[in-house]
Short mmCIF file of C-alpha atoms in Angstrom, two decimals:
data_model
loop_
_atom_site.label_atom_id
_atom_site.label_comp_id
_atom_site.label_asym_id
_atom_site.label_seq_id
_atom_site.Cartn_x
_atom_site.Cartn_y
_atom_site.Cartn_z
CA UNK A 298 77.44 87.06 100.49
CA UNK A 299 76.26 90.62 100.21
CA UNK A 300 78.51 93.13 98.50
CA UNK A 301 79.42 96.60 99.65
CA UNK A 302 76.20 98.37 100.58
CA UNK A 303 75.82 102.11 100.28
CA UNK A 304 72.91 104.30 101.22
CA UNK A 305 71.25 106.43 100.30
CA UNK A 306 71.67 105.78 96.58
CA UNK A 307 70.47 109.28 95.77
CA UNK A 308 70.49 112.32 98.02
CA UNK A 309 69.40 115.88 97.32
CA UNK A 310 70.55 118.63 99.64
CA UNK A 311 70.19 122.41 99.58
CA UNK A 312 73.31 124.53 99.83
CA UNK A 313 74.42 124.81 103.45
CA UNK A 314 72.84 121.54 104.60
CA UNK A 315 74.68 118.42 105.74
CA UNK A 316 75.01 115.19 103.80
CA UNK A 317 75.68 111.83 105.44
CA UNK A 318 76.60 108.87 103.31
CA UNK A 319 76.77 105.38 104.76
CA UNK A 320 78.75 102.35 103.74
CA UNK A 321 78.61 98.79 105.03
CA UNK A 322 81.62 96.81 103.82
CA UNK A 323 81.48 93.26 102.59
CA UNK A 324 81.27 90.67 105.32
CA UNK A 325 84.68 90.01 106.80
CA UNK A 326 86.18 93.22 105.42
CA UNK A 327 87.68 95.68 107.86
CA UNK A 328 89.20 98.18 105.40
CA UNK A 329 87.05 100.88 103.83
CA UNK A 330 87.88 103.42 101.11
CA UNK A 331 85.90 106.42 99.89
CA UNK A 332 86.23 107.80 96.37
CA UNK A 333 84.53 110.72 94.63
CA UNK A 334 83.60 110.80 90.96
CA UNK A 335 82.56 114.01 89.26
CA UNK A 336 80.40 113.71 86.11
CA UNK A 337 82.39 112.32 83.18
CA UNK A 338 85.54 112.09 85.31
CA UNK A 339 87.62 109.44 87.04
CA UNK A 340 87.68 108.18 90.60
CA UNK A 341 89.51 110.39 93.07
CA UNK A 342 90.68 108.92 96.35
CA UNK A 343 89.39 110.64 99.45
CA UNK A 344 90.04 108.57 102.57
CA UNK A 345 91.07 105.11 103.71
CA UNK A 346 89.90 103.78 107.06
CA UNK A 347 90.25 100.70 109.16
CA UNK A 348 87.99 100.00 112.11
CA UNK A 349 88.21 103.06 114.40
CA UNK A 350 91.28 104.38 112.57
CA UNK A 351 91.90 106.76 109.68
CA UNK A 352 94.82 105.31 107.75
CA UNK A 353 95.10 107.88 104.95
CA UNK A 354 93.02 111.01 104.48
CA UNK A 355 95.32 112.72 101.99
CA UNK A 356 92.53 113.06 99.42
CA UNK A 357 89.98 114.56 101.76
CA UNK A 358 89.28 118.30 101.57
CA UNK A 359 90.55 119.96 104.73
CA UNK A 360 87.26 121.62 105.57
CA UNK A 361 83.66 120.41 105.76
CA UNK A 362 84.48 116.75 105.05
CA UNK A 363 84.96 114.02 107.65
CA UNK A 364 84.84 110.26 107.74
CA UNK A 365 84.60 107.60 110.37
CA UNK A 366 84.45 103.84 110.62
CA UNK A 367 83.35 102.93 114.15
CA UNK A 368 83.85 99.60 115.84
CA UNK A 369 80.18 98.84 115.32
CA UNK A 370 78.10 100.02 112.38
CA UNK A 371 78.79 101.41 108.92
CA UNK A 372 81.39 103.84 107.77
CA UNK A 373 80.05 107.39 107.44
CA UNK A 374 81.21 110.12 105.08
CA UNK A 375 79.93 113.45 106.32
CA UNK A 376 79.85 116.65 104.30
CA UNK A 377 78.90 119.79 106.19
CA UNK A 378 77.55 122.98 104.64
CA UNK A 379 77.35 121.47 101.18
CA UNK A 380 78.05 123.59 98.10
CA UNK A 381 77.13 122.95 94.46
CA UNK A 382 80.65 121.70 93.75
CA UNK A 383 80.07 118.78 96.13
CA UNK A 384 77.56 117.32 93.67
CA UNK A 385 79.12 114.02 92.63
CA UNK A 386 78.93 110.26 92.98
CA UNK A 387 80.58 109.00 96.15
CA UNK A 388 81.78 105.42 96.05
CA UNK A 389 82.73 103.26 98.97
CA UNK A 390 84.94 100.21 98.61
CA UNK A 391 86.19 97.58 100.99
CA UNK A 392 88.90 94.95 101.31
CA UNK A 393 89.70 92.20 103.76
CA UNK A 394 93.20 93.47 104.40
CA UNK A 395 95.53 96.12 103.04
CA UNK A 396 96.78 95.09 99.61
CA UNK A 397 93.90 92.69 99.02
CA UNK A 398 91.29 92.94 96.30
CA UNK A 399 89.08 96.01 96.64
CA UNK A 400 85.36 95.79 95.87
CA UNK A 401 83.14 98.79 95.22
CA UNK A 402 79.58 99.59 96.16
CA UNK A 403 77.01 101.03 93.76
CA UNK A 404 77.60 104.57 94.93
CA UNK A 405 75.68 107.45 96.47
CA UNK A 406 74.73 110.26 94.10
CA UNK A 407 74.68 113.62 95.86
CA UNK A 408 72.97 116.56 94.20
CA UNK A 409 73.25 119.99 95.79
CA UNK A 410 70.59 122.47 94.73
CA UNK B 54 102.53 109.77 95.28
CA UNK B 55 101.44 107.42 92.54
CA UNK B 56 100.30 108.80 89.17
CA UNK B 57 98.48 106.60 86.66
CA UNK B 58 97.95 107.63 83.04
CA UNK B 59 95.49 105.82 80.79
CA UNK B 60 95.05 105.82 77.01
CA UNK B 61 93.02 106.14 74.91
CA UNK B 62 90.22 108.14 76.51
CA UNK B 63 87.72 106.78 73.99
CA UNK B 64 87.84 103.65 71.86
CA UNK B 65 85.36 102.47 69.27
CA UNK B 66 85.62 98.97 67.78
CA UNK B 67 83.45 96.71 65.69
CA UNK B 68 81.85 93.73 67.35
CA UNK B 69 84.25 90.80 67.22
CA UNK B 70 87.38 92.95 67.06
CA UNK B 71 89.92 93.26 69.87
CA UNK B 72 90.31 96.25 72.17
CA UNK B 73 93.49 97.29 73.95
CA UNK B 74 93.74 99.87 76.73
CA UNK B 75 97.10 100.96 78.09
CA UNK B 76 98.20 102.44 81.40
CA UNK B 77 101.47 103.69 82.81
CA UNK B 78 102.31 104.27 86.45
CA UNK B 79 104.99 106.29 88.18
CA UNK B 80 105.72 104.55 91.50
CA UNK B 81 108.11 101.65 91.00
CA UNK B 82 106.97 100.28 94.39
CA UNK B 83 103.45 99.64 93.07
CA UNK B 84 102.73 95.93 92.90
CA UNK B 85 99.00 95.50 92.40
CA UNK B 86 97.17 96.47 89.17
CA UNK B 87 93.42 95.89 88.91
CA UNK B 88 91.04 96.79 86.09
CA UNK B 89 87.46 97.89 86.66
CA UNK B 90 84.48 98.17 84.36
CA UNK B 91 81.89 100.84 85.10
CA UNK B 92 78.49 100.95 83.46
CA UNK B 93 76.33 104.04 83.53
CA UNK B 94 74.89 104.74 86.96
CA UNK B 95 76.71 101.86 88.60
CA UNK B 96 79.79 101.26 90.70
CA UNK B 97 83.12 100.02 89.33
CA UNK B 98 83.20 96.26 88.92
CA UNK B 99 86.50 94.40 89.18
CA UNK B 100 87.09 92.42 85.99
CA UNK B 101 90.70 91.28 86.33
CA UNK B 102 93.81 92.08 88.35
CA UNK B 103 97.50 91.28 88.27
CA UNK B 104 100.29 91.40 90.80
CA UNK B 105 103.87 92.29 90.11
CA UNK B 106 105.18 88.75 90.34
CA UNK B 107 103.16 87.81 87.23
CA UNK B 108 103.64 89.11 83.68
CA UNK B 109 100.31 88.09 82.16
CA UNK B 110 96.94 86.85 83.32
CA UNK B 111 93.94 85.64 81.31
CA UNK B 112 90.29 85.12 82.10
CA UNK B 113 88.28 84.00 79.07
CA UNK B 114 88.18 86.97 76.65
CA UNK B 115 90.06 89.30 78.97
CA UNK B 116 93.80 89.44 79.55
CA UNK B 117 96.14 91.81 81.33
CA UNK B 118 99.87 92.18 80.72
CA UNK B 119 102.39 93.89 82.97
CA UNK B 120 105.83 95.25 82.15
CA UNK B 121 107.44 96.29 85.44
CA UNK B 122 110.61 97.56 83.81
CA UNK B 123 108.68 99.99 81.63
CA UNK B 124 106.04 100.58 84.32
CA UNK B 125 103.10 99.91 82.10
CA UNK B 126 100.23 97.45 81.96
CA UNK B 127 97.51 96.78 79.41
CA UNK B 128 94.03 95.34 79.19
CA UNK B 129 93.17 93.20 76.17
CA UNK B 130 89.60 92.26 75.31
CA UNK B 131 89.16 89.81 72.44
CA UNK B 132 86.01 89.05 70.44
CA UNK B 133 84.31 92.17 71.77
CA UNK B 134 80.56 92.19 72.24
CA UNK B 135 78.11 95.12 72.57
CA UNK B 136 77.77 94.36 76.29
CA UNK B 137 81.48 95.14 76.69
CA UNK B 138 80.58 98.80 76.06
CA UNK B 139 81.40 100.69 79.27
CA UNK B 140 84.06 102.85 80.88
CA UNK B 141 87.18 100.92 81.90
CA UNK B 142 89.55 102.10 84.62
CA UNK B 143 93.03 100.88 85.41
CA UNK B 144 94.48 101.35 88.89
CA UNK B 145 97.67 100.79 90.82
CA UNK B 146 98.65 100.47 94.44
CA UNK B 147 101.82 99.76 96.33
CA UNK B 148 102.90 97.91 99.39
CA UNK B 149 101.84 98.88 102.81
CA UNK B 150 98.73 100.78 103.61
CA UNK B 151 97.96 102.41 100.30
CA UNK B 152 94.69 102.88 98.47
CA UNK B 153 94.25 102.51 94.72
CA UNK B 154 95.18 105.33 92.35
CA UNK B 155 93.02 105.28 89.23
CA UNK B 156 93.63 106.20 85.63
CA UNK B 157 91.26 108.67 83.96
CA UNK B 158 89.20 105.97 82.24
CA UNK B 159 88.55 104.71 78.70
CA UNK B 160 85.09 104.81 77.19
CA UNK B 161 84.79 101.68 75.05
CA UNK B 162 82.04 101.55 72.44
CA UNK B 163 81.49 98.24 70.65
CA UNK B 164 79.54 98.76 67.44
CA UNK B 165 77.22 95.87 66.52
#
């Protein structure tokens, strides 16, 4: 049973470009969470989605960031017009239901140059 | 919202000794408390979790205790080994549709 799959693992973008990070949850999981981790820091919640619905986006910056989890296909975290401060590891996690055990992927490392 | 504090930020022990990491949380409605281990360049890996209807849970060398009255929970690792060296995160979440709130992490170094 495959775990949470994230791609790309590493992404380099120039300032002003767009970054798209993908996440396929574990099989049978319909809840997806995105977290950001700055170097040497903890995990900060960004957004929580269920299929076709955003449940909680209280941790998402108001501008340039968006997330979706369509009925078919992976969840996408999109960062428009990236700036150097967006350089971080972005982790996706999934659970079967709300309140169930949450499993993390291996992360996508974004570097903005 | 929930706030989770974690101590210590760094912990160095000799191989074979025990390690204890403590966390406190603010939301009395929180009822799920997992612990994750993160190695360099990798994603957080769940190592143990506890729910609020249980006071203690063990899995081989790892145990977690929960004190709901005081709103704190702890991770205990016995007979530490060099491969236990990593960053450990505690987390908490409540009922309903809530994501996990993480502590700031503890860097554990086990000296051989």
